[in-house]
Short mmCIF file of N, CA and C in Angstrom, two decimals:
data_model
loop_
_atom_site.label_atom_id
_atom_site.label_comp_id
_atom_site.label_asym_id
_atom_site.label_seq_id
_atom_site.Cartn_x
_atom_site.Cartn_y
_atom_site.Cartn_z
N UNK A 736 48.56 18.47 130.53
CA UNK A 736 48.19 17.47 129.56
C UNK A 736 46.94 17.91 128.81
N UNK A 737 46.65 17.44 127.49
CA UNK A 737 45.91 17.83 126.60
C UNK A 737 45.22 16.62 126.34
N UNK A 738 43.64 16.49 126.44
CA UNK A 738 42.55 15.00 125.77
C UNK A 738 42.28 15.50 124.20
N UNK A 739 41.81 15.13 123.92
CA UNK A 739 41.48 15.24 121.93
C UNK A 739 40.57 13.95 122.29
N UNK A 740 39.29 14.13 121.96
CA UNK A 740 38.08 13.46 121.45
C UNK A 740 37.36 13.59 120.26
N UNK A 741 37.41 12.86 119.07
CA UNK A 741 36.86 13.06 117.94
C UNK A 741 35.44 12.37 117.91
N UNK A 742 34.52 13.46 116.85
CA UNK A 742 33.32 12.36 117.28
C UNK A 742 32.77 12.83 115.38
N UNK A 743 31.26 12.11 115.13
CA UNK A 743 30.48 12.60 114.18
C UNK A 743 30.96 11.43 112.56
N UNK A 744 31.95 10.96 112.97
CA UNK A 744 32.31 9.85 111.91
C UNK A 744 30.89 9.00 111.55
N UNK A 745 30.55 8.40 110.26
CA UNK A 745 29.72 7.60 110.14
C UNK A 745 29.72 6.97 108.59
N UNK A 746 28.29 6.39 108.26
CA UNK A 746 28.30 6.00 107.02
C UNK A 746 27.49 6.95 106.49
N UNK A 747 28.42 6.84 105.13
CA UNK A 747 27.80 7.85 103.94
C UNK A 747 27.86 7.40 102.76
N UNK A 748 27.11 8.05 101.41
CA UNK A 748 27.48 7.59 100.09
C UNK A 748 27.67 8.81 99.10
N UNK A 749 28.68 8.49 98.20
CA UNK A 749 29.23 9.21 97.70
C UNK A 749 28.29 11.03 97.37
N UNK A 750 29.25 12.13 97.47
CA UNK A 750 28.74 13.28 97.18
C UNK A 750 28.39 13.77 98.67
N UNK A 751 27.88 12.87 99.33
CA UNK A 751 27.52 13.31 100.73
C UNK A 751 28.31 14.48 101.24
N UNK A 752 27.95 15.06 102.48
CA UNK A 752 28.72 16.25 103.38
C UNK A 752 28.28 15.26 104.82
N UNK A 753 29.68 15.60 106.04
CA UNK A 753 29.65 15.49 107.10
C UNK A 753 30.63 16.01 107.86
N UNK A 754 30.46 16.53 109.15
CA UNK A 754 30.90 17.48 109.98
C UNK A 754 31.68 16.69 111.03
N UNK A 755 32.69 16.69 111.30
CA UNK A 755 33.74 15.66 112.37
C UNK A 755 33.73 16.88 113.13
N UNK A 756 34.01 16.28 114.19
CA UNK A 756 34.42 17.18 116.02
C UNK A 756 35.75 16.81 116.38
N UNK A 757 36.05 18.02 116.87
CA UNK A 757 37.14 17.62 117.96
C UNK A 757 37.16 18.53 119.64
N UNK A 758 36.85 18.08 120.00
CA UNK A 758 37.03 18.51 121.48
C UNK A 758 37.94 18.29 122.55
N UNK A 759 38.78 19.62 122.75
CA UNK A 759 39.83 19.46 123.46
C UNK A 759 39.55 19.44 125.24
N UNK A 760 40.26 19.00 126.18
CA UNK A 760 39.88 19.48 127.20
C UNK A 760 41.38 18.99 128.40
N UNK A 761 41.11 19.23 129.64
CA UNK A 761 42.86 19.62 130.00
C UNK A 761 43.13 20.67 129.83
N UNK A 762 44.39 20.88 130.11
CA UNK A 762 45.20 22.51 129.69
C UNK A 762 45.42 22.78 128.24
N UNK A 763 45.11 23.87 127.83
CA UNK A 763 45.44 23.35 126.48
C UNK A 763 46.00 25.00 126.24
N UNK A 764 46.58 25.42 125.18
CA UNK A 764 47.27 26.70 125.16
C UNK A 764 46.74 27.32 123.07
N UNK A 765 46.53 28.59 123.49
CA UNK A 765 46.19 29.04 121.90
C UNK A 765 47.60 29.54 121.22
N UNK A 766 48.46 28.89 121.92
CA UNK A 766 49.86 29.02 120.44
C UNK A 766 49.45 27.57 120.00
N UNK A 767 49.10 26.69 120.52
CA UNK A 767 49.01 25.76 119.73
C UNK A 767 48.71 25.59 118.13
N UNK A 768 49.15 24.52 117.57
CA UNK A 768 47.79 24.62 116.26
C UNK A 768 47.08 23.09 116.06
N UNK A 769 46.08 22.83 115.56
CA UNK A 769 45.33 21.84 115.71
C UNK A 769 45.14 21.16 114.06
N UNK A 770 45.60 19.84 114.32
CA UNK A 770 45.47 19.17 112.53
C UNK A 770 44.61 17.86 112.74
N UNK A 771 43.81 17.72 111.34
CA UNK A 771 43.61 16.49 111.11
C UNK A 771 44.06 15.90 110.31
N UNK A 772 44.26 14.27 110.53
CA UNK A 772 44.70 13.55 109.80
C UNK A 772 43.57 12.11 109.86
N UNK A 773 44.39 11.35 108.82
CA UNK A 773 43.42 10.16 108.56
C UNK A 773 44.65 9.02 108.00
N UNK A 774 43.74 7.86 108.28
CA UNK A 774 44.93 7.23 107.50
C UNK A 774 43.59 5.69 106.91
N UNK A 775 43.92 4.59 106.37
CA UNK A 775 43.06 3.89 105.56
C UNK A 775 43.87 2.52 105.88
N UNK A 776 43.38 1.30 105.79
CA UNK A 776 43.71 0.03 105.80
C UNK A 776 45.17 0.12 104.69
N UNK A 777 45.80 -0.42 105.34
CA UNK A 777 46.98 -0.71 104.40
C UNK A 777 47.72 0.73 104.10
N UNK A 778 47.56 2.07 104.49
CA UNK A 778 47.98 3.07 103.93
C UNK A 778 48.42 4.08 105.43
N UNK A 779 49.55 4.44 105.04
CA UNK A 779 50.31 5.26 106.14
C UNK A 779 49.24 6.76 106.64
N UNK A 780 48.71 6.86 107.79
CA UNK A 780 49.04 7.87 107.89
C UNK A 780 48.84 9.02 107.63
N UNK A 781 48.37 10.14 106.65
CA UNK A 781 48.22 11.37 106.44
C UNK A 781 47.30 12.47 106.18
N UNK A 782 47.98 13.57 106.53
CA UNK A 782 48.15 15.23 106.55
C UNK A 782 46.47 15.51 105.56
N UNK A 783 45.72 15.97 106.72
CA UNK A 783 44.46 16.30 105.60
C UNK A 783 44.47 17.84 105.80
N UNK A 784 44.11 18.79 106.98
CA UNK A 784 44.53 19.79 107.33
C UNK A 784 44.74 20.41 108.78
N UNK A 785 44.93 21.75 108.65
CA UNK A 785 45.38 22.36 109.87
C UNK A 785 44.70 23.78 110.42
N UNK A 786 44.79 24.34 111.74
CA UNK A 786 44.55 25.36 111.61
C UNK A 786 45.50 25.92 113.16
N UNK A 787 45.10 27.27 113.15
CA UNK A 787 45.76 28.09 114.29
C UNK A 787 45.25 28.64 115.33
N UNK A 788 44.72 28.09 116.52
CA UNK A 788 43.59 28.68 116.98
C UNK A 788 44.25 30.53 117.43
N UNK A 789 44.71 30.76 117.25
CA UNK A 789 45.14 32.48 117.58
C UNK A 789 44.29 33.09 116.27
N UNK A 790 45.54 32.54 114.86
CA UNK A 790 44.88 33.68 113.97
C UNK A 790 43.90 33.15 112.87
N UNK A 791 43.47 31.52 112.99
CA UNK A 791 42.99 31.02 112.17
C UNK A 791 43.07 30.31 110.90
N UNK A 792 44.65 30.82 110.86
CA UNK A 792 45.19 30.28 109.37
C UNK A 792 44.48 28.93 108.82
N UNK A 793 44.33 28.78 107.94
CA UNK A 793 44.35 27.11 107.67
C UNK A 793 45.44 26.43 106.55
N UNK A 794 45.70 25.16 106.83
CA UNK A 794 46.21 24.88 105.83
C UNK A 794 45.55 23.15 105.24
N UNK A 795 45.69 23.34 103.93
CA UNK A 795 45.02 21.92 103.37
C UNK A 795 45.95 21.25 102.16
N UNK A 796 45.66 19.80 102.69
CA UNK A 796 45.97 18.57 101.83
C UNK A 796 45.53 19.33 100.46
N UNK A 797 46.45 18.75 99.27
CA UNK A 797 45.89 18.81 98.08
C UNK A 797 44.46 17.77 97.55
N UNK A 798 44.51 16.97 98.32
CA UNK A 798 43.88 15.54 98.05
C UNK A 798 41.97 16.15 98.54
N UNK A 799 42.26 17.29 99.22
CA UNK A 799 41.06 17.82 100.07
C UNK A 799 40.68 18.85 99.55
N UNK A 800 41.49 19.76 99.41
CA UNK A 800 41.03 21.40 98.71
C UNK A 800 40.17 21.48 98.18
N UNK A 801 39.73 22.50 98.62
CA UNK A 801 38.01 22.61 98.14
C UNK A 801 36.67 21.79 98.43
N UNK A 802 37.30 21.20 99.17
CA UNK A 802 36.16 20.24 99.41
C UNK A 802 36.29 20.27 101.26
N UNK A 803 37.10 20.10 101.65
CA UNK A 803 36.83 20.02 103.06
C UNK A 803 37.11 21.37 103.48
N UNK A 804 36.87 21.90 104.82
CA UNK A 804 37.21 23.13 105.65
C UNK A 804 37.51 22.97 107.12
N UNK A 805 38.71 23.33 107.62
CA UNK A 805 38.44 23.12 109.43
C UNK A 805 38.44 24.30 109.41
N UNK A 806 37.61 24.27 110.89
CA UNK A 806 37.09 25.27 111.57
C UNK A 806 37.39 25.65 112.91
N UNK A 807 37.44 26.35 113.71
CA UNK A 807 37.41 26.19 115.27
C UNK A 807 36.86 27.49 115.91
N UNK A 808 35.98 26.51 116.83
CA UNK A 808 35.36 28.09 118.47
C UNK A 808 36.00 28.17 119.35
N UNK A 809 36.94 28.75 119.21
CA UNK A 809 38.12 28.64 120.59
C UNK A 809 37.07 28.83 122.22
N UNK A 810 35.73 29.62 121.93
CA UNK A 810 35.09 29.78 123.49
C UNK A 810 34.55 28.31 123.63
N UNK A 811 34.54 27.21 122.86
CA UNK A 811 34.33 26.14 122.92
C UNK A 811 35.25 24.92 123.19
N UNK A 812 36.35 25.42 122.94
CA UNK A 812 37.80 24.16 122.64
C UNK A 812 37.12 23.20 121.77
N UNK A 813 37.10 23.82 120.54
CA UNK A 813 36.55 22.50 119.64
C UNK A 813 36.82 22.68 118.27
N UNK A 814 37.37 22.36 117.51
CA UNK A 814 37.99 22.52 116.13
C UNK A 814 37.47 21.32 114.96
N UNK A 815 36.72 22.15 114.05
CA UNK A 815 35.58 20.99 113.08
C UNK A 815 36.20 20.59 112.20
N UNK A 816 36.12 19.15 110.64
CA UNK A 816 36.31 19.47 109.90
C UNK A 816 34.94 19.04 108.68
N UNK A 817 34.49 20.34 108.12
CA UNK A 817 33.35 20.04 107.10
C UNK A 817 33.66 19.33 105.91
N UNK A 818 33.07 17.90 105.74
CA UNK A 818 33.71 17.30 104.20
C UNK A 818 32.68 17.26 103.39
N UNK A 819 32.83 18.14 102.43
CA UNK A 819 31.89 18.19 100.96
C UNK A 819 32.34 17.27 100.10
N UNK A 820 31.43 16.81 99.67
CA UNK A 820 31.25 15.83 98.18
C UNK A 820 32.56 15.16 98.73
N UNK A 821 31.74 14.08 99.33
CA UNK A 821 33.08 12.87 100.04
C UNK A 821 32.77 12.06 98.78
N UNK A 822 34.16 11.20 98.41
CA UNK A 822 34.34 10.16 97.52
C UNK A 822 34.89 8.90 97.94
N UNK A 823 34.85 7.69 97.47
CA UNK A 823 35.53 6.25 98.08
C UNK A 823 36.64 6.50 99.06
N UNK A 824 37.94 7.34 98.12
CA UNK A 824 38.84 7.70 98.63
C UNK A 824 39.26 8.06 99.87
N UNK A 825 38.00 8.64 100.37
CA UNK A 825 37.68 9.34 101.77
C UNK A 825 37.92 8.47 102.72
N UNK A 826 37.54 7.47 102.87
CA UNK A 826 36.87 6.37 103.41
C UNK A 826 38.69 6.51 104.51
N UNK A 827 38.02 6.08 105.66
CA UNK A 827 39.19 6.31 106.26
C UNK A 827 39.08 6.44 107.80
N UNK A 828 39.90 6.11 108.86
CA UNK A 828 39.66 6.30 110.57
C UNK A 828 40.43 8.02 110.68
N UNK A 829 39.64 9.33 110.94
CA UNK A 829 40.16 10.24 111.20
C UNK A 829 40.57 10.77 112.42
N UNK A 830 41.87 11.43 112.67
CA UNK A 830 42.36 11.72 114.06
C UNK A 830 42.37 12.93 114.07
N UNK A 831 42.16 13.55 115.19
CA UNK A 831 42.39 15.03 115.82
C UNK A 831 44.14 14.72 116.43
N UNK A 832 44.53 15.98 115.83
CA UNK A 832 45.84 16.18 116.49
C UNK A 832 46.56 17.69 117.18
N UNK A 833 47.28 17.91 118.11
CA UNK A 833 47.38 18.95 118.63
C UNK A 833 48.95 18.98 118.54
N UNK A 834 49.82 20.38 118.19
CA UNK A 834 50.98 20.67 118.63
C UNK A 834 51.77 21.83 118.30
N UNK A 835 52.74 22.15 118.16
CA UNK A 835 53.67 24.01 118.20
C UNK A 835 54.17 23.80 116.90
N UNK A 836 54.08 23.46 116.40
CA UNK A 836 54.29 23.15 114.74
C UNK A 836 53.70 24.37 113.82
N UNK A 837 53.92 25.42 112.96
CA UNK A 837 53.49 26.31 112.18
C UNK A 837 52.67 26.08 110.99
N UNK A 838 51.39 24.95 111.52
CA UNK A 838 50.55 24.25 110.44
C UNK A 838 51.26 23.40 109.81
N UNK A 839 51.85 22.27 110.39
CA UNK A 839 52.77 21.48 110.06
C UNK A 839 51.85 20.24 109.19
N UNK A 840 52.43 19.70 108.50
CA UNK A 840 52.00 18.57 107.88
C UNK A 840 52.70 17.14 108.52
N UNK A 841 53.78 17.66 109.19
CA UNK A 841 54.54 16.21 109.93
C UNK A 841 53.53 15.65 110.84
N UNK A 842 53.59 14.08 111.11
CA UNK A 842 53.23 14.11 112.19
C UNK A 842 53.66 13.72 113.23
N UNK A 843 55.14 14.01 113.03
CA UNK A 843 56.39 13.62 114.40
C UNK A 843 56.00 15.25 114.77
N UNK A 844 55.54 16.27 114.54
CA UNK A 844 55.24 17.80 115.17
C UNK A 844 54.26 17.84 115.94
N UNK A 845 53.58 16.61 116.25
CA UNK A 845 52.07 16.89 117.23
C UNK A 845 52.51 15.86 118.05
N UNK A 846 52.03 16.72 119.14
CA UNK A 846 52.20 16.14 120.90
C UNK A 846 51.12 15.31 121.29
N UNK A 847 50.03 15.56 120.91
CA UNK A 847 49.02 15.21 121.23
C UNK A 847 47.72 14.77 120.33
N UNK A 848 46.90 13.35 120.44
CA UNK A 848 46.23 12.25 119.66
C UNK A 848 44.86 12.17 120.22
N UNK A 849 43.92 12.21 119.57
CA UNK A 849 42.66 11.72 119.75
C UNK A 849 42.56 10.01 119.44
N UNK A 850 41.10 9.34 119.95
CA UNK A 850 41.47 7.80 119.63
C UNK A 850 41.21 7.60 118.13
N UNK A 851 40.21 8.82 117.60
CA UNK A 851 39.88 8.68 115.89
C UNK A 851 38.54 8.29 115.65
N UNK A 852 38.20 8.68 114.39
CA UNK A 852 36.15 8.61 114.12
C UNK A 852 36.53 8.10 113.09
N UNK A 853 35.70 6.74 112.69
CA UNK A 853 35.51 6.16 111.73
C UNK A 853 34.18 7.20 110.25
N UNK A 854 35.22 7.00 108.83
CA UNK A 854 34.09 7.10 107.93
C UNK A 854 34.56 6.55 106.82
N UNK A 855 33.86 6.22 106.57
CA UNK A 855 33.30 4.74 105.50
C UNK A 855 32.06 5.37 104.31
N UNK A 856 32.71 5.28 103.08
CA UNK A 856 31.85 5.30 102.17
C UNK A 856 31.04 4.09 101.55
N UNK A 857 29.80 4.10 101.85
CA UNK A 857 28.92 3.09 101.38
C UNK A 857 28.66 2.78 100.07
N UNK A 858 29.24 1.86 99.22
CA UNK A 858 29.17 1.56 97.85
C UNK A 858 28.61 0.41 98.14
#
């Protein structure tokens, strides 16, 4: 079994940067690949990005590009995501997710859920 703990969520105002965590712990395996997602009051659900902890790939939301980055220290079990110049839009409960998916955007492809970090843009 695999835990996912997200942390570093908070309040911000627009343009801001902030750094989300995820920390895995349990068994956990480097074929895996590791995604975040987010979802907002009233709104389903989705695909912000991904990565591979073997070769690093990443993959990103259009809604994000260029502006956010995940990261991961595999000697750490911990996979980041950096958000530059956050906007309203942002605003949102973000989840760490884990599963064998090839940087999948589904999220019927991940096995495994963090409980999620709140961030909220302050207007």
């Amino acid at each position: 079994q695999v835990q996912l703990v997200e942390s570093g969520g908070g309040l911000v105002q627009a343009g801001d940067s902030l750094r989300l965590s995820c920390a895995a712990s349990g068994r956990t395996f480097s074929t895996y690949h590791m995604g975040w997602f987010r979802q907002a009051p009233g709104v389903e659900r989705e695909f912000v990005a991904a990565i591979s902890w073997s070769s690093g790939s990443t993959r990103y939301a259009d809604s994000v590009k260029g502006r956010f980055a995940i990261s991961r220290d595999n000697a750490k079990n911990t996979v980041y995501l950096q958000m530059n110049g956050l906007e309203p839009e942002d605003t949102a409960v973000y989840y760490c997710a884990a599963g064998r998916g090839l940087l999948s955007i589904r999220r019927t492809d991940y096995n495994y859920w963090g409980q999620g970090t709140q961030v909220t843009e302050n207007t």
